[in-house]
XYZ file of C-alpha atoms in Angstrom:
610
model
C -0.028 0.042 -0.065
C 1.286 3.386 -0.956
C 2.516 5.524 1.754
C 0.192 8.221 2.596
C 1.775 11.797 2.606
C 0.477 14.500 4.588
C -0.713 17.658 2.790
C 2.099 20.158 2.071
C 4.921 17.582 2.287
C 7.931 18.155 0.060
C 8.150 15.587 -2.856
C 11.239 13.280 -2.954
C 14.189 14.646 -4.721
C 13.373 18.399 -4.037
C 14.734 20.513 -1.165
C 12.514 23.166 0.216
C 13.928 26.676 0.591
C 14.609 28.026 3.990
C 11.564 30.161 4.097
C 9.214 27.046 3.545
C 10.590 24.889 6.391
C 8.311 26.376 9.093
C 6.768 23.319 10.736
C 4.557 25.512 12.857
C 2.142 26.062 9.982
C -0.840 23.601 10.412
C -3.518 25.471 8.450
C -3.777 24.274 4.977
C -5.464 26.217 2.140
C -8.639 24.141 2.633
C -8.772 24.888 6.384
C -8.454 28.672 5.796
C -11.735 30.260 7.037
C -13.611 31.941 4.298
C -13.677 35.714 4.422
C -17.133 37.263 3.704
C -17.179 39.366 0.504
C -18.501 42.786 0.254
C -17.548 46.276 1.346
C -16.152 46.257 4.876
C -17.812 49.571 5.487
C -21.384 48.293 4.797
C -23.935 47.591 7.435
C -23.888 44.141 9.167
C -26.194 41.538 7.597
C -29.772 41.281 8.844
C -31.562 38.084 9.500
C -33.535 36.740 6.547
C -37.347 37.413 6.483
C -39.560 34.961 4.600
C -40.977 36.518 1.478
C -44.207 38.571 2.057
C -43.360 39.029 5.786
C -41.065 41.983 5.653
C -41.941 45.246 7.268
C -44.423 47.364 5.526
C -43.459 50.515 4.065
C -45.028 53.536 5.852
C -48.037 54.742 3.913
C -48.155 51.594 1.601
C -48.939 47.981 1.518
C -46.428 45.246 2.245
C -43.949 44.574 -0.595
C -45.045 41.406 -2.454
C -42.443 38.634 -2.980
C -40.578 38.843 -6.234
C -41.769 36.671 -9.100
C -39.769 33.512 -9.985
C -36.975 34.497 -12.377
C -37.333 38.257 -11.831
C -34.205 40.176 -10.894
C -33.902 40.878 -7.242
C -34.716 44.447 -6.363
C -32.145 46.023 -3.947
C -33.204 48.843 -1.637
C -32.247 52.289 -2.868
C -29.724 53.752 -0.582
C -26.211 55.373 -0.575
C -23.534 53.360 -2.434
C -20.996 51.697 0.065
C -18.123 53.223 -2.188
C -19.282 56.718 -1.446
C -19.857 56.164 2.230
C -16.676 57.912 3.108
C -18.053 61.313 1.763
C -20.594 63.207 3.680
C -23.904 63.290 1.835
C -24.512 66.767 0.373
C -28.033 68.153 0.559
C -30.034 67.832 -2.684
C -30.223 70.644 -5.077
C -33.536 72.562 -5.679
C -34.121 70.655 -8.993
C -33.666 67.281 -7.203
C -36.126 68.449 -4.454
C -38.852 69.269 -6.942
C -38.334 65.788 -8.698
C -38.513 63.985 -5.310
C -41.606 65.969 -4.216
C -43.509 64.982 -7.349
C -42.808 61.254 -6.902
C -45.598 59.087 -5.249
C -44.943 58.128 -1.658
C -45.060 54.444 -2.472
C -41.995 54.774 -4.849
C -39.872 56.044 -2.072
C -38.733 52.996 -0.084
C -37.509 53.538 3.483
C -33.722 53.879 4.044
C -32.797 51.665 7.075
C -31.255 53.663 9.940
C -28.142 51.582 9.948
C -27.390 52.585 6.350
C -27.625 56.265 6.988
C -23.949 56.423 7.807
C -21.932 59.558 7.240
C -18.251 59.886 6.860
C -16.356 61.501 9.785
C -15.485 64.990 9.228
C -12.190 65.509 7.421
C -9.401 67.426 9.417
C -8.883 70.948 8.386
C -5.389 70.220 6.936
C -6.840 67.657 4.376
C -9.790 69.829 3.116
C -9.122 69.011 -0.592
C -11.446 68.494 -3.420
C -12.811 65.008 -3.717
C -10.780 64.044 -6.812
C -7.473 64.797 -4.873
C -9.011 62.797 -1.861
C -9.647 59.813 -4.061
C -6.062 60.044 -5.584
C -4.609 59.850 -2.027
C -5.618 56.179 -1.836
C -2.795 55.331 -4.346
C -0.512 58.454 -4.366
C 1.805 59.239 -1.477
C 0.541 61.918 0.911
C 1.872 65.424 0.316
C 2.711 67.352 3.394
C 0.449 70.314 4.075
C 3.523 72.603 4.226
C 4.197 71.965 0.474
C 0.635 73.131 -0.528
C -0.011 76.689 -1.216
C -2.770 78.422 0.693
C -5.405 78.332 -1.872
C -9.082 79.330 -0.767
C -11.351 76.269 -1.048
C -14.412 76.919 -3.194
C -17.773 75.655 -1.871
C -18.878 72.443 -3.376
C -21.615 72.286 -5.807
C -24.965 70.957 -4.589
C -25.322 67.892 -7.043
C -27.489 64.916 -6.729
C -25.189 62.226 -8.035
C -21.956 63.130 -9.858
C -18.797 63.686 -7.803
C -17.492 67.273 -7.901
C -14.241 67.672 -9.877
C -11.405 69.763 -8.647
C -10.915 73.125 -10.222
C -8.216 73.334 -12.910
C -6.332 76.009 -11.071
C -6.161 73.949 -7.941
C -5.244 70.700 -9.750
C -2.360 72.392 -11.594
C -1.069 74.252 -8.718
C -0.909 71.088 -6.684
C 1.054 69.271 -9.350
C 3.426 72.173 -9.703
C 4.182 72.205 -6.044
C 4.753 68.365 -6.076
C 7.166 68.663 -8.947
C 9.087 71.629 -7.271
C 9.476 69.594 -4.118
C 11.816 67.168 -5.945
C 15.095 68.985 -6.709
C 16.477 68.482 -10.178
C 20.154 68.786 -10.078
C 20.118 70.916 -6.937
C 17.773 73.662 -8.282
C 20.564 76.126 -8.731
C 21.952 77.317 -12.138
C 25.430 75.974 -11.170
C 24.120 72.526 -10.344
C 24.697 69.686 -12.732
C 21.970 68.976 -15.357
C 22.240 65.162 -14.419
C 22.219 63.570 -11.032
C 23.088 59.783 -10.825
C 20.705 58.067 -8.453
C 22.212 55.681 -6.059
C 21.530 51.989 -7.136
C 19.553 49.872 -4.667
C 19.870 46.579 -6.432
C 22.386 44.976 -8.805
C 20.151 45.271 -11.723
C 20.078 49.019 -11.357
C 23.863 49.235 -11.629
C 23.711 47.840 -15.228
C 26.338 45.191 -14.232
C 26.191 41.496 -14.097
C 26.890 39.573 -10.867
C 29.919 37.909 -12.464
C 31.439 41.368 -13.160
C 30.970 42.512 -9.511
C 32.323 39.196 -8.190
C 35.489 39.606 -10.223
C 35.921 43.121 -8.954
C 35.564 41.980 -5.383
C 37.909 39.024 -5.754
C 40.610 41.324 -7.279
C 40.215 43.806 -4.565
C 40.696 41.230 -1.850
C 43.667 39.790 -3.748
C 45.602 42.939 -4.111
C 44.932 44.023 -0.584
C 45.431 40.585 1.073
C 42.361 40.969 3.201
C 39.583 43.569 3.397
C 36.625 44.498 5.463
C 33.244 44.633 3.847
C 32.928 48.398 4.080
C 36.316 48.835 2.493
C 35.369 46.687 -0.414
C 32.138 48.772 -0.896
C 34.237 51.955 -0.726
C 36.743 50.554 -3.310
C 34.085 49.551 -5.797
C 31.890 52.567 -5.055
C 28.775 50.529 -4.662
C 26.257 50.522 -1.740
C 27.023 48.016 1.164
C 23.718 46.165 0.465
C 24.830 45.123 -2.987
C 28.353 44.192 -1.810
C 26.966 42.202 1.117
C 24.841 40.113 -1.328
C 27.846 39.450 -3.539
C 30.089 38.491 -0.481
C 27.427 36.025 0.675
C 27.303 34.498 -2.815
C 31.068 34.099 -2.946
C 31.051 32.589 0.549
C 28.536 29.956 -0.730
C 30.904 29.166 -3.507
C 33.748 28.951 -0.924
C 35.936 31.580 -2.708
C 36.219 33.653 0.335
C 35.926 33.192 4.028
C 35.767 35.325 7.091
C 38.948 35.661 8.988
C 38.281 34.394 12.469
C 34.732 33.332 11.975
C 31.558 35.229 12.725
C 27.975 35.216 11.876
C 27.165 35.848 8.222
C 23.928 37.712 9.061
C 25.248 40.184 11.636
C 27.695 43.051 10.784
C 28.722 42.047 7.313
C 30.310 45.367 6.676
C 32.685 44.960 9.640
C 33.773 41.480 8.793
C 37.240 40.861 7.489
C 37.236 38.709 4.267
C 40.108 36.765 2.704
C 40.539 34.507 -0.258
C 40.461 30.686 0.115
C 42.460 28.141 -1.872
C 39.436 27.415 -3.988
C 39.673 30.808 -5.577
C 43.245 30.279 -6.959
C 42.380 28.982 -10.364
C 39.373 31.325 -10.783
C 41.482 34.370 -9.823
C 44.293 33.361 -12.201
C 41.757 33.453 -15.047
C 40.369 36.763 -13.942
C 43.786 38.347 -13.742
C 44.733 37.133 -17.225
C 41.743 38.905 -18.626
C 42.273 42.227 -16.880
C 43.971 43.528 -13.741
C 41.779 46.619 -13.177
C 41.386 47.240 -9.497
C 39.163 50.178 -8.811
C 35.616 51.520 -8.790
C 32.945 49.572 -10.656
C 32.410 50.831 -14.303
C 29.189 52.153 -15.847
C 27.914 50.898 -19.182
C 28.799 52.666 -22.398
C 25.195 53.481 -23.188
C 24.608 55.036 -19.833
C 27.675 57.250 -20.340
C 26.518 58.450 -23.771
C 23.136 59.374 -22.292
C 24.794 61.328 -19.657
C 27.122 63.217 -22.001
C 24.093 64.328 -23.983
C 22.524 65.703 -20.708
C 25.706 67.599 -19.777
C 26.467 68.874 -23.234
C 28.914 71.793 -23.731
C 26.826 73.026 -26.674
C 24.101 75.732 -26.601
C 25.200 77.893 -23.691
C 23.980 81.369 -23.015
C 27.078 83.178 -21.996
C 26.920 87.037 -21.815
C 29.682 89.719 -21.791
C 29.124 90.542 -18.088
C 29.528 86.869 -17.100
C 32.746 86.704 -19.069
C 34.133 89.639 -17.361
C 33.512 88.203 -14.003
C 35.033 84.849 -14.762
C 38.335 86.188 -16.382
C 39.221 87.750 -13.039
C 42.430 89.941 -13.298
C 43.224 88.776 -16.848
C 43.112 92.005 -19.061
C 41.146 91.222 -22.162
C 40.483 93.612 -24.992
C 36.933 94.016 -26.286
C 37.556 92.489 -29.660
C 38.589 89.165 -27.791
C 35.449 89.086 -25.774
C 33.347 89.646 -28.888
C 35.249 86.821 -30.647
C 35.217 84.045 -27.954
C 31.637 84.860 -26.551
C 29.818 83.544 -29.669
C 32.179 80.649 -30.056
C 31.502 79.417 -26.497
C 27.772 79.759 -26.862
C 27.985 77.511 -29.987
C 30.342 75.071 -28.387
C 32.127 74.714 -31.694
C 35.865 74.944 -32.364
C 37.901 78.044 -32.363
C 41.262 78.802 -33.828
C 43.656 81.228 -32.119
C 46.747 82.607 -33.907
C 49.242 85.436 -33.317
C 52.638 86.005 -32.019
C 53.807 83.989 -28.910
C 53.485 85.212 -25.393
C 50.192 87.169 -25.706
C 47.883 84.964 -23.542
C 46.268 82.569 -25.796
C 46.622 79.781 -23.223
C 45.461 82.137 -20.428
C 42.445 83.025 -22.334
C 41.468 79.430 -22.826
C 41.885 78.806 -19.092
C 39.456 81.633 -18.345
C 37.067 80.507 -21.135
C 36.392 77.127 -19.359
C 35.273 78.943 -16.114
C 32.520 80.602 -18.061
C 30.545 77.525 -18.796
C 27.643 76.810 -16.573
C 27.069 74.039 -14.154
C 29.048 71.148 -12.895
C 29.315 67.658 -14.446
C 29.587 64.022 -13.400
C 32.540 62.054 -14.808
C 32.662 58.241 -14.384
C 35.653 56.542 -12.921
C 35.487 53.954 -15.785
C 33.152 52.741 -18.430
C 32.636 49.168 -19.863
C 33.053 48.545 -23.626
C 32.426 44.958 -24.677
C 33.690 43.581 -21.371
C 36.727 45.788 -21.568
C 37.237 48.583 -18.955
C 38.200 51.984 -20.072
C 39.385 54.390 -17.410
C 38.215 58.075 -17.912
C 38.556 59.897 -14.580
C 41.967 61.417 -14.134
C 42.937 62.941 -10.887
C 45.426 65.273 -12.626
C 43.087 66.687 -15.313
C 39.812 66.614 -13.479
C 39.057 68.853 -10.453
C 36.446 67.130 -8.080
C 34.066 69.186 -6.063
C 33.820 68.627 -2.371
C 30.604 66.865 -1.441
C 28.590 67.968 1.567
C 26.736 64.648 1.681
C 23.334 66.295 1.539
C 22.098 64.337 -1.334
C 23.331 60.721 -2.033
C 24.316 59.667 -5.550
C 26.045 56.918 -7.382
C 29.679 57.073 -6.268
C 30.857 55.518 -9.466
C 30.591 59.063 -10.841
C 32.661 61.936 -9.635
C 31.221 65.371 -9.329
C 33.758 67.743 -11.131
C 34.191 71.070 -12.664
C 34.237 71.238 -16.529
C 37.704 70.009 -17.431
C 40.378 71.901 -19.425
C 42.769 69.369 -21.023
C 45.920 71.032 -22.635
C 48.163 69.146 -24.887
C 51.148 70.580 -26.677
C 54.078 69.372 -28.755
C 53.994 65.907 -27.135
C 50.715 65.014 -28.947
C 50.958 62.112 -31.306
C 48.271 60.204 -33.371
C 48.498 57.268 -31.093
C 47.544 59.412 -28.018
C 44.148 60.196 -29.750
C 42.990 56.580 -29.539
C 42.392 54.111 -26.849
C 45.631 53.324 -24.990
C 45.807 49.644 -24.166
C 48.308 48.331 -21.645
C 49.261 44.647 -22.144
C 50.559 44.575 -18.395
C 47.251 45.607 -16.730
C 45.028 44.682 -19.663
C 42.669 47.566 -19.580
C 42.380 50.821 -21.490
C 43.099 54.439 -20.658
C 40.920 57.011 -22.418
C 42.413 59.358 -24.898
C 42.685 63.121 -24.224
C 39.600 64.166 -26.134
C 37.589 61.597 -24.258
C 38.774 62.881 -20.890
C 37.802 66.374 -22.004
C 34.204 65.419 -22.787
C 31.707 68.096 -21.730
C 34.600 70.378 -21.196
C 37.433 72.168 -23.288
C 40.356 70.635 -25.174
C 43.187 73.090 -26.037
C 45.744 71.881 -28.595
C 48.536 74.389 -27.815
C 51.611 75.121 -29.992
C 49.781 73.647 -32.990
C 52.181 72.814 -35.777
C 55.054 71.865 -33.378
C 53.939 68.258 -32.812
C 55.954 65.292 -33.827
C 53.203 64.422 -36.363
C 52.636 66.588 -39.445
C 49.919 69.236 -39.127
C 48.137 67.723 -42.091
C 47.827 64.276 -40.529
C 46.646 65.808 -37.231
C 44.142 67.924 -38.986
C 42.699 64.864 -40.821
C 42.253 63.155 -37.633
C 40.069 66.041 -36.309
C 37.905 66.512 -39.429
C 35.290 63.858 -38.644
C 34.806 64.657 -35.017
C 34.393 68.370 -35.627
C 31.898 67.775 -38.503
C 29.703 65.005 -36.881
C 30.263 65.326 -33.130
C 31.257 61.654 -32.898
C 34.656 60.045 -32.651
C 35.718 56.653 -33.773
C 37.900 54.785 -31.489
C 39.737 51.252 -32.065
C 40.025 48.449 -29.673
C 43.152 46.240 -29.670
C 40.936 43.580 -31.231
C 40.325 45.738 -34.189
C 36.760 46.670 -33.474
C 35.635 50.213 -33.971
C 33.675 51.944 -31.275
C 31.677 55.099 -31.730
C 31.769 57.553 -28.855
C 30.431 61.217 -28.495
C 32.694 64.117 -29.246
C 31.059 66.713 -26.993
C 34.219 68.876 -26.616
C 34.817 72.499 -27.119
C 38.103 72.321 -29.010
C 40.519 75.218 -29.368
C 43.597 75.344 -31.590
C 46.348 77.677 -30.769
C 49.542 78.413 -32.862
C 52.097 81.161 -33.160
C 53.246 79.954 -36.611
C 51.914 81.268 -39.925
C 48.351 79.844 -40.325
C 48.656 79.556 -44.106
C 51.465 77.116 -43.697
C 49.467 74.794 -41.291
C 45.850 74.600 -42.296
C 43.755 74.265 -45.477
C 40.381 75.330 -46.585
C 38.627 72.102 -45.447
C 39.906 72.661 -41.843
C 39.028 76.357 -41.767
C 35.467 75.516 -42.953
C 34.904 73.243 -39.974
C 36.608 75.623 -37.522
C 34.051 78.376 -37.860
C 35.567 80.865 -35.434
C 39.070 82.350 -35.975
C 40.664 84.931 -33.677
C 43.934 86.777 -33.830
C 45.437 87.589 -30.528
C 47.260 90.718 -31.056
C 50.185 92.011 -28.800
C 49.278 94.808 -26.278
C 49.966 98.474 -26.803
C 51.777 100.822 -24.449
C 48.624 101.630 -22.367
C 47.741 97.913 -22.034
C 51.288 97.172 -21.028
C 51.088 99.540 -18.141
C 47.818 97.968 -16.981
C 49.275 94.353 -17.125
C 52.317 95.516 -15.191
C 50.077 97.009 -12.552
C 48.071 93.949 -12.130
C 51.155 91.835 -11.838
C 52.636 94.032 -9.253
C 49.466 93.685 -7.140
C 49.507 89.941 -7.427
C 53.268 89.703 -6.460
C 52.956 92.215 -3.644
C 55.357 94.699 -5.141
C 54.548 98.475 -5.091
C 53.625 99.765 -8.603
C 55.651 102.633 -10.067
C 54.449 103.981 -13.212
C 57.521 106.108 -13.783
C 59.768 103.024 -13.738
C 57.550 101.167 -16.144
C 57.777 104.175 -18.375
C 61.499 104.149 -17.981
C 61.571 100.491 -19.057
C 59.573 101.320 -22.194
C 61.632 104.384 -23.131
C 65.046 102.871 -22.412
C 64.620 99.205 -23.584
C 61.661 99.068 -26.120
C 61.364 102.171 -28.207
C 65.137 102.571 -29.103
C 65.428 99.017 -30.461
C 61.794 98.724 -31.858
C 61.008 95.820 -29.411
C 57.595 94.571 -29.587
C 55.350 94.351 -26.491
C 53.984 90.904 -25.333
C 51.552 90.169 -22.628
C 53.787 87.752 -20.809
C 56.723 90.204 -20.496
C 55.473 92.132 -17.375
C 55.130 88.880 -15.423
C 58.407 87.552 -16.537
C 60.426 90.740 -15.886
C 58.872 91.337 -12.564
C 59.601 87.676 -11.447
C 63.340 88.213 -12.413
C 63.407 91.550 -10.541
C 62.108 89.765 -7.406
C 64.625 87.084 -7.667
C 67.550 89.592 -7.990
C 66.157 91.594 -5.092
C 66.157 88.639 -2.766
C 69.725 87.766 -3.955
C 70.934 91.208 -3.065
C 69.167 91.166 0.296
C 66.693 93.950 -0.506
C 62.935 94.225 -0.619
C 61.411 93.551 -4.138
C 60.703 96.856 -5.822
C 60.704 98.634 -9.210
C 64.243 99.968 -9.153
C 66.216 101.172 -12.122
C 69.169 98.934 -11.474
C 66.882 95.943 -11.077
C 65.044 96.822 -14.291
C 68.296 96.947 -16.280
C 69.515 93.707 -14.880
C 66.250 91.931 -15.647
C 66.344 93.251 -19.223
C 69.918 92.133 -19.885
C 69.015 88.634 -18.701
C 65.707 88.254 -20.293
C 66.158 89.785 -23.844
C 69.032 87.981 -25.412
C 69.687 87.571 -29.140
C 71.817 84.650 -30.274
C 73.339 85.699 -33.582
C 75.743 83.504 -35.302
C 79.313 84.817 -35.339
C 80.583 85.681 -38.884
C 83.904 84.195 -39.574
């Protein structure tokens, strides 16, 4: 005879999960008491009365029993779904209709069904549509609602009164305003990365995070749970889940033991011998040991939200952001429209007149702050973007949490000069660590890229310009993996080219067509030279003497026809300060110091004629 199994027993060959092993449960689904249906707010059921023996309606005969097959007539009364609302008095039209009806057509309303809703508190005196929406929507604090006078409700007989459009729209506006978007200030970023709560919200697989955890423990020897979370820039709840999974696979263990469910973040984890082969395979693939990456598509979407294009920069804002830098009006008029467009600009002119300093002031004019990821993931290859030398992070006050895989920074200014080569403009793969370093233009995304001393690079200007033609035209850049695969990334960069060579020897018509803005940075005149000298004396803490500056011009510039340069006041003043300290005197504009600085600074190396 077959063995009789008790209801709910586990079939042979299957193991019940932990949450189903509660043996204290004795009530099976069949033994569960039935719950009466109907609205819980309706009146309690009355005892059944045989047909024909019910109470007679006042002023009329007893109600006859319903005929066989006829639909059951229910007493007319307030709907149980509207019992929470206080009944409104009938309108004059409804009173006239009711007064004209015969008395026998008005069945009595039982006293137990004449329930009225308790009066609403004064703070929740909202239209009925908003009251009904509160059943599913989260409550809004009364302090967030504007003091709008409540209009008297219409006296209607059946339809529910709707909220006025003004009240409805104002309520929605206040709810949206209560949620800050990027901090609410003009200098706040246009994108705010929400902190992930689950592994799925990170956009990464469990295998990827497990590999990062194992590498972090391997390079450190042993780590606490909170240190691993800080290393990967992921919440502790996600890391605790990954650590528990690695423990089940016996890849890690807790040093010294301890409960797995209590204080996981304070536990110290170390690798076991079972992780040796797996870790060798992981390190052969890549040795990246840092914050968890974000997906390529997520980074592309964020770049579009933080674009450097389409700014609204005014002349007044530019004057405030350039500080002590003395800029002529024609330079403001030239760089202002270029920054509003976000397109490339080409500077040319003699050396030493502040082309690089102008670019450093231009990047401060852009609105907002941006988020830069530590690294991104391209086809299971990690590309590191954040650079602690190029990117300037902003101190976080901790008022609003965000995804720590992103770094809140100022818009970057990346300057490259004569060291630039074509290989540096593509993904740089290191065979030793087996991950990529982003090129310069990728690190300058949502910021500014200055190619200084253009024409003095090791590569020919023609090849370098051909490399920039496609990004400048289509706002996308094509990068190549070491496997040979091409990857398309956004080129959201305000590019600036600066040269002190003859432009006609460097660029062609195709390049000039794509670089819409061209600006010649001219040397200063005598009046501007005095102004620059005064500013530099103030910054260096040296008393300014206009007569000594004029002596410098009359004695060492005009007789030899020497041209002014914007960098000369700074350089000559620094040399005078060094000579003054050497002679044991206070720095000042002295004639002897001026002559000594000129002899050391302006030197011509002419070939001796033999």
